[in-house]
Amino acid sequence: MLEIKGLTAEIDGKEILKGIDLTIPQGEVHAVMGPNGAGKSTLSYVLSGREGYEVTGGTATFNGVDILAMEPEERAAAGIFLAFQYPVELPGVGNANFLRTALNSLRRARGEAELDAVQFLKQARAAVKKLAMSEDMLKRNVNVGFSGGEKKRNEILQMTMLAPKLALLDETDSGLDIDALRIVAEGVNASRGPDFSALVITHYQRLLDYIVPDHVHVLADGRIIRSGGPELAKELEAQGYAGIIGEAAEAA
Amino acid sequence: MQAVTQQVAGEALKGFLARYDGLRARLPGNADVRDAAAAVLRERGFPTPKDEPWHFTNLRPITGLDFQEPIGDTQAGADLLSLLPKVEGPRLIFIDGRYRADLSVLPEGLEVRSFAGTGLFGALTKPERDRVVALNTMLTEDGIIIDVPAGFDAGFLMLAQLTSGKHRRVASHPRHRISLGADARLVLLEVSAGIGEYLNNPVIEIAIAEGAHLTHGRLQQDAKDAFHLGTIYADTAANAVYDCFSLALGAKLGRTEIHARLGGEQAAVHLNAAQIMGGNQVSDFTTAISHDAPNCPSRQTVKSVLTGKARAVFQGRIEVARIAQKTDGYQMNQALLLSPDAEINSKPELEIYADDVKCSHGATVGALDPEQLFYLRSRGIPADQARMILVRAFLTDAFEAVAHEGLRDVFEHAVEEWWATTGKDAEAPSA
């Protein structure tokens, strides 16, 4: 279970998160929607430990453990995975090698036996097949020369292989055509289960047609201003963010 | 001239000249050649930063020291051999500049002679210009002389120059000559390593006949208190290939200087290098490529990885003679600085007298990319391992230039060892 209480954070002295309260129980998929500049990506970076974001108040725990004090690799070992909005290119680093190094780092951190090359390739090939990716992607350098859709699918491949307990999907739908969107969504849905939670960050309701969330939260100006069921996403689509933000302001 | 002589005549030079005076009658080879080299040093001393080719690398840490004659420490043999990379095959072992038949494994089908036995100086060196080579010429005692017969594939051979400065500060000056007959092939791994404080000053003369191919890997892993001044002269005939990769990891102060000449049509020269340094190390890779024939390519990719207060130099000179039309020269210098105090000095020099040539050069300097680092760490890869992955990725295309798999393995293993012992600790983990 992810529990965020009163979380405030800033970049370069500018406050971006202004008090986030959010709980994602184990096994649930929550969506965070909001306009540009609301703090959606900042929330995912703060939770995954990216440098440059200063937490100024509040707490974030995962299964009772404070994650804000952890290094990024420790958070990964605890089961947290960030699917990047802009996956990073690593020239000179082979995708298969990268995946195997990551998987074995996690296994080592958890006291599990490392996979040898044969065991790993078997798993990787199965995952690639499931995501309708070409095996060629394992041989290429990480994200180098990948199309936008290939990069996002590569994120989902990593998620599938690393089997996190909590996935943070940061605008995974951006830049995807409808076919790629469906494949990515199927990858996420295949991971769903009692031991998998996800925080799906998106600007558009479209992705939520494919990944149906248990709850939807609206983030605006660093605060969650409304929460509800999947129908809230439809309402947003109809009214636009301005309507919801206006309502929330009136209510306050 | 007088003033310069006084300024550079430090302890080292006095000692070397005195040693030459004492040994002169007993040293092998033509005494006139040695006398001429001694005269150059006596008159002009060691190079200083006022000499343009030494502008970035000051020899003062060496010239102020007093070097002794090696005592031929037979006990040190086993310790020194453990420093060699773990590769099978024939090996020629030098300790303190002297050939050790008892520790060597001779290559099959190849005649190996010693400089001590033959005294044969080659004709490619220029001691009157290159004063570090003059020192070698004056004092060298031994080296190997190999002539690969025409059409013969000699396979792999390791040449190891080990020095023990454990008991006293010594200097060794091995002097090698390698020639390949027409269409011959050889893969040479030249290793320098040692213990304690010493100067390793090897010179290699290489002649590659028509259609022959020499792959030359250099692994400089000299001790952290040692000095390395290595000079290579390579001459290629038509359709010949000199493919050299030089990896420098060791020594307090090191310089590899290569003079390569393309002397026949369609000859090719590759002078690639990696310099991986930490602490207060200084590493200099200086090359001069002479295009003296038409239609010849030359390639250089030099990568430096620097931590601490390390400094690296790459000076690459390309001379294209009037006759050398259709020359295709490429030179790239890339540095990865892992600390704010590390420094790279780069000096490309093109001197072109032909009018139909293609010569390009470029340089990049950067630090590790924090985005890439975070991406790796977010996947669970610990920070030091993530940094190593990025350093290795930076070196990848340099190592890809090493076509011989056995050599590439030696280089990659040496870099990983460096990271595990030096590189990893040299940089504080990011907060």
Short mmCIF file of C-alpha atoms in Angstrom, two decimals, chain A:
data_model
loop_
_atom_site.label_atom_id
_atom_site.label_comp_id
_atom_site.label_asym_id
_atom_site.label_seq_id
_atom_site.Cartn_x
_atom_site.Cartn_y
_atom_site.Cartn_z
CA MET A 1 0.00 0.00 0.00
CA LEU A 2 1.23 3.47 -0.96
CA GLU A 3 0.36 6.19 1.55
CA ILE A 4 1.12 9.82 0.77
CA LYS A 5 0.30 12.42 3.44
CA GLY A 6 0.64 16.19 3.14
CA LEU A 7 3.46 15.86 0.61
CA THR A 8 5.03 19.14 -0.47
CA ALA A 9 7.97 19.44 -2.83
CA GLU A 10 9.81 22.09 -4.80
CA ILE A 11 12.22 22.45 -7.72
CA ASP A 12 14.73 25.30 -7.67
CA GLY A 13 12.83 26.93 -4.83
CA LYS A 14 9.50 26.81 -6.67
CA GLU A 15 6.79 24.89 -4.85
CA ILE A 16 5.17 22.34 -7.19
CA LEU A 17 3.44 19.89 -4.84
CA LYS A 18 1.39 21.78 -2.25
CA GLY A 19 0.13 19.05 0.01
CA ILE A 20 -0.75 15.73 -1.63
CA ASP A 21 -2.85 13.16 0.23
CA LEU A 22 -3.24 9.90 -1.65
CA THR A 23 -3.59 6.27 -0.64
CA ILE A 24 -3.37 3.37 -3.07
CA PRO A 25 -4.28 0.09 -1.40
CA GLN A 26 -2.54 -3.06 -2.56
CA GLY A 27 -4.02 -4.49 -5.75
CA GLU A 28 -5.66 -1.24 -6.90
CA VAL A 29 -5.01 0.90 -9.93
CA HIS A 30 -5.46 4.63 -9.45
CA ALA A 31 -5.35 7.32 -12.10
CA VAL A 32 -4.11 10.85 -11.53
CA MET A 33 -5.34 13.28 -14.13
CA GLY A 34 -4.70 16.95 -14.45
CA PRO A 35 -3.78 19.82 -16.72
CA ASN A 36 -0.21 20.59 -17.78
CA GLY A 37 1.84 22.03 -14.95
CA ALA A 38 -0.37 20.54 -12.22
CA GLY A 39 2.57 18.55 -10.75
CA LYS A 40 1.75 15.10 -12.16
CA SER A 41 5.26 14.27 -13.34
CA THR A 42 6.80 15.86 -10.26
CA LEU A 43 4.76 13.47 -8.12
CA SER A 44 6.14 10.46 -10.02
CA TYR A 45 9.72 11.77 -9.83
CA VAL A 46 9.50 12.54 -6.12
CA LEU A 47 8.20 9.02 -5.49
CA SER A 48 10.98 7.42 -7.56
CA GLY A 49 13.79 9.53 -6.11
CA ARG A 50 14.98 11.68 -8.97
CA GLU A 51 17.56 14.33 -8.06
CA GLY A 52 16.63 17.98 -8.08
CA TYR A 53 13.28 17.62 -6.34
CA GLU A 54 13.31 18.72 -2.75
CA VAL A 55 10.68 17.32 -0.43
CA THR A 56 9.80 20.10 2.00
CA GLY A 57 7.09 18.38 4.01
CA GLY A 58 4.79 15.39 4.44
CA THR A 59 5.46 11.66 4.14
CA ALA A 60 5.30 8.87 1.61
CA THR A 61 5.43 5.27 2.75
CA PHE A 62 5.21 2.05 0.81
CA ASN A 63 4.01 -0.93 2.85
CA GLY A 64 4.81 1.08 5.96
CA VAL A 65 8.37 1.98 4.97
CA ASP A 66 9.44 5.60 4.40
CA ILE A 67 10.53 5.72 0.76
CA LEU A 68 11.52 9.38 0.63
CA ALA A 69 14.79 8.66 2.44
CA MET A 70 15.75 5.85 0.03
CA GLU A 71 18.10 5.93 -2.96
CA PRO A 72 16.37 5.33 -6.32
CA GLU A 73 17.80 1.79 -6.53
CA GLU A 74 16.50 1.02 -3.03
CA ARG A 75 13.02 2.11 -4.02
CA ALA A 76 13.27 -0.17 -7.06
CA ALA A 77 14.30 -3.03 -4.78
CA ALA A 78 11.29 -2.25 -2.58
CA GLY A 79 9.12 -2.88 -5.66
CA ILE A 80 8.54 0.58 -7.11
CA PHE A 81 8.86 1.05 -10.87
CA LEU A 82 8.66 4.29 -12.85
CA ALA A 83 7.65 4.09 -16.50
CA PHE A 84 9.23 7.25 -17.89
CA GLN A 85 7.31 9.80 -19.91
CA TYR A 86 10.50 10.29 -21.91
CA PRO A 87 12.48 7.03 -21.77
CA VAL A 88 16.22 7.72 -21.75
CA GLU A 89 18.52 6.57 -24.55
CA LEU A 90 21.65 4.67 -23.50
CA PRO A 91 24.06 4.44 -26.45
CA GLY A 92 26.57 1.62 -26.01
CA VAL A 93 24.33 -0.28 -23.57
CA GLY A 94 22.59 -3.34 -25.01
CA ASN A 95 18.93 -3.71 -24.09
CA ALA A 96 19.22 -7.37 -23.03
CA ASN A 97 22.29 -6.67 -20.92
CA PHE A 98 20.61 -3.69 -19.30
CA LEU A 99 17.49 -5.69 -18.47
CA ARG A 100 19.48 -8.60 -17.08
CA THR A 101 21.67 -6.29 -14.97
CA ALA A 102 18.57 -4.57 -13.62
CA LEU A 103 16.75 -7.82 -12.91
CA ASN A 104 19.75 -9.37 -11.19
CA SER A 105 20.38 -6.19 -9.15
CA LEU A 106 16.83 -6.44 -7.84
CA ARG A 107 17.17 -10.17 -7.18
CA ARG A 108 20.47 -9.60 -5.36
CA ALA A 109 18.95 -6.82 -3.26
CA ARG A 110 16.10 -9.16 -2.32
CA GLY A 111 18.41 -12.07 -1.52
CA GLU A 112 17.30 -14.11 -4.51
CA ALA A 113 19.57 -16.10 -6.82
CA GLU A 114 20.68 -14.28 -9.96
CA LEU A 115 19.54 -15.50 -13.36
CA ASP A 116 22.13 -16.81 -15.78
CA ALA A 117 22.10 -15.74 -19.42
CA VAL A 118 20.02 -18.73 -20.56
CA GLN A 119 17.35 -18.38 -17.85
CA PHE A 120 17.16 -14.68 -18.48
CA LEU A 121 16.81 -14.96 -22.25
CA LYS A 122 14.01 -17.47 -21.87
CA GLN A 123 12.06 -15.03 -19.67
CA ALA A 124 12.87 -12.05 -21.85
CA ARG A 125 11.78 -13.80 -25.05
CA ALA A 126 8.49 -14.79 -23.48
CA ALA A 127 7.84 -11.21 -22.32
CA VAL A 128 8.76 -9.78 -25.72
CA LYS A 129 6.35 -12.16 -27.40
CA LYS A 130 3.56 -11.27 -25.00
CA LEU A 131 4.00 -7.57 -25.79
CA ALA A 132 4.00 -8.19 -29.56
CA MET A 133 7.51 -6.75 -29.76
CA SER A 134 10.22 -7.89 -32.12
CA GLU A 135 13.08 -9.86 -30.52
CA ASP A 136 15.38 -7.49 -32.30
CA MET A 137 14.62 -4.92 -29.60
CA LEU A 138 16.59 -6.97 -27.09
CA LYS A 139 19.69 -6.72 -29.25
CA ARG A 140 19.56 -3.00 -29.84
CA ASN A 141 21.01 -0.32 -27.58
CA VAL A 142 18.57 0.85 -24.92
CA ASN A 143 16.00 3.12 -26.61
CA VAL A 144 18.53 4.27 -29.22
CA GLY A 145 16.79 4.78 -32.54
CA PHE A 146 13.49 3.53 -31.07
CA SER A 147 10.30 5.17 -32.26
CA GLY A 148 8.10 6.82 -29.61
CA GLY A 149 5.88 3.74 -29.49
CA GLU A 150 8.86 1.37 -29.24
CA LYS A 151 10.25 3.35 -26.33
CA LYS A 152 6.98 3.09 -24.41
CA ARG A 153 6.69 -0.61 -25.18
CA ASN A 154 10.26 -1.01 -23.95
CA GLU A 155 9.18 0.58 -20.65
CA ILE A 156 6.36 -1.91 -20.37
CA LEU A 157 8.77 -4.75 -21.24
CA GLN A 158 10.96 -3.64 -18.34
CA MET A 159 7.94 -3.45 -16.07
CA THR A 160 6.87 -6.94 -17.08
CA MET A 161 10.35 -8.37 -16.47
CA LEU A 162 11.03 -6.55 -13.19
CA ALA A 163 7.56 -7.38 -11.82
CA PRO A 164 7.12 -4.39 -9.48
CA LYS A 165 4.54 -4.17 -6.69
CA LEU A 166 3.83 -0.56 -7.55
CA ALA A 167 4.12 0.91 -11.03
CA LEU A 168 4.15 4.65 -11.62
CA LEU A 169 3.15 5.20 -15.25
CA ASP A 170 4.03 8.77 -16.20
CA GLU A 171 2.00 9.78 -19.26
CA THR A 172 2.72 6.44 -20.84
CA ASP A 173 0.05 7.23 -23.42
CA SER A 174 1.72 10.37 -24.73
CA GLY A 175 2.92 9.98 -28.29
CA LEU A 176 1.24 6.62 -28.81
CA ASP A 177 -1.01 5.71 -31.71
CA ILE A 178 -4.09 3.68 -30.91
CA ASP A 179 -2.50 0.28 -31.65
CA ALA A 180 0.52 0.97 -29.49
CA LEU A 181 -1.77 2.32 -26.78
CA ARG A 182 -3.73 -0.93 -26.78
CA ILE A 183 -0.57 -3.05 -26.54
CA VAL A 184 0.81 -0.93 -23.70
CA ALA A 185 -2.50 -1.09 -21.86
CA GLU A 186 -2.68 -4.85 -22.30
CA GLY A 187 0.82 -5.09 -20.84
CA VAL A 188 -0.31 -3.18 -17.76
CA ASN A 189 -3.55 -5.14 -17.46
CA ALA A 190 -1.61 -8.41 -17.64
CA SER A 191 0.35 -7.30 -14.58
CA ARG A 192 -2.78 -6.55 -12.57
CA GLY A 193 -3.43 -8.76 -9.62
CA PRO A 194 -3.61 -8.77 -5.84
CA ASP A 195 0.14 -7.93 -5.51
CA PHE A 196 0.25 -5.16 -8.13
CA SER A 197 -0.78 -1.55 -7.71
CA ALA A 198 -0.38 1.25 -10.19
CA LEU A 199 -0.52 5.00 -10.32
CA VAL A 200 -1.47 5.92 -13.87
CA ILE A 201 -0.65 9.53 -14.66
CA THR A 202 -2.35 10.87 -17.74
CA HIS A 203 -3.57 14.03 -19.32
CA TYR A 204 -6.29 12.36 -21.37
CA GLN A 205 -9.11 10.02 -20.52
CA ARG A 206 -8.32 7.87 -23.58
CA LEU A 207 -5.82 5.58 -21.81
CA LEU A 208 -8.40 4.90 -19.08
CA ASP A 209 -10.68 3.26 -21.65
CA TYR A 210 -8.06 0.53 -21.81
CA ILE A 211 -6.69 0.56 -18.27
CA VAL A 212 -9.84 0.92 -16.20
CA PRO A 213 -8.82 2.41 -12.83
CA ASP A 214 -10.37 1.66 -9.45
CA HIS A 215 -10.17 5.35 -8.56
CA VAL A 216 -9.51 8.61 -10.36
CA HIS A 217 -7.94 11.71 -8.77
CA VAL A 218 -7.77 15.17 -10.26
CA LEU A 219 -4.52 17.04 -9.61
CA ALA A 220 -4.46 20.78 -10.12
CA ASP A 221 -1.89 23.32 -8.93
CA GLY A 222 -0.12 20.84 -6.68
CA ARG A 223 -3.20 19.53 -4.88
CA ILE A 224 -5.70 16.74 -5.42
CA ILE A 225 -8.94 18.61 -5.83
CA ARG A 226 -11.32 15.75 -6.51
CA SER A 227 -11.41 11.96 -6.26
CA GLY A 228 -13.95 9.51 -7.54
CA GLY A 229 -14.60 6.34 -9.51
CA PRO A 230 -13.83 5.69 -13.19
CA GLU A 231 -16.84 7.86 -14.12
CA LEU A 232 -14.88 10.95 -12.99
CA ALA A 233 -12.62 10.52 -16.02
CA LYS A 234 -15.67 10.65 -18.31
CA GLU A 235 -16.90 13.76 -16.54
CA LEU A 236 -13.51 15.41 -17.08
CA GLU A 237 -13.63 14.51 -20.73
CA ALA A 238 -17.02 16.17 -21.03
CA GLN A 239 -16.43 19.27 -18.89
CA GLY A 240 -12.70 19.83 -19.34
CA TYR A 241 -10.30 20.63 -16.50
CA ALA A 242 -11.50 24.23 -16.28
CA GLY A 243 -15.00 23.12 -15.24
CA ILE A 244 -13.80 20.78 -12.50
CA ILE A 245 -11.22 23.24 -11.22
CA GLY A 246 -13.89 25.94 -11.16
CA GLU A 247 -16.28 23.73 -9.19
CA ALA A 248 -13.56 22.84 -6.69
CA ALA A 249 -12.73 26.51 -6.20
CA GLU A 250 -16.40 27.33 -5.56
CA ALA A 251 -16.72 24.45 -3.07
CA ALA A 252 -13.69 25.78 -1.20
#
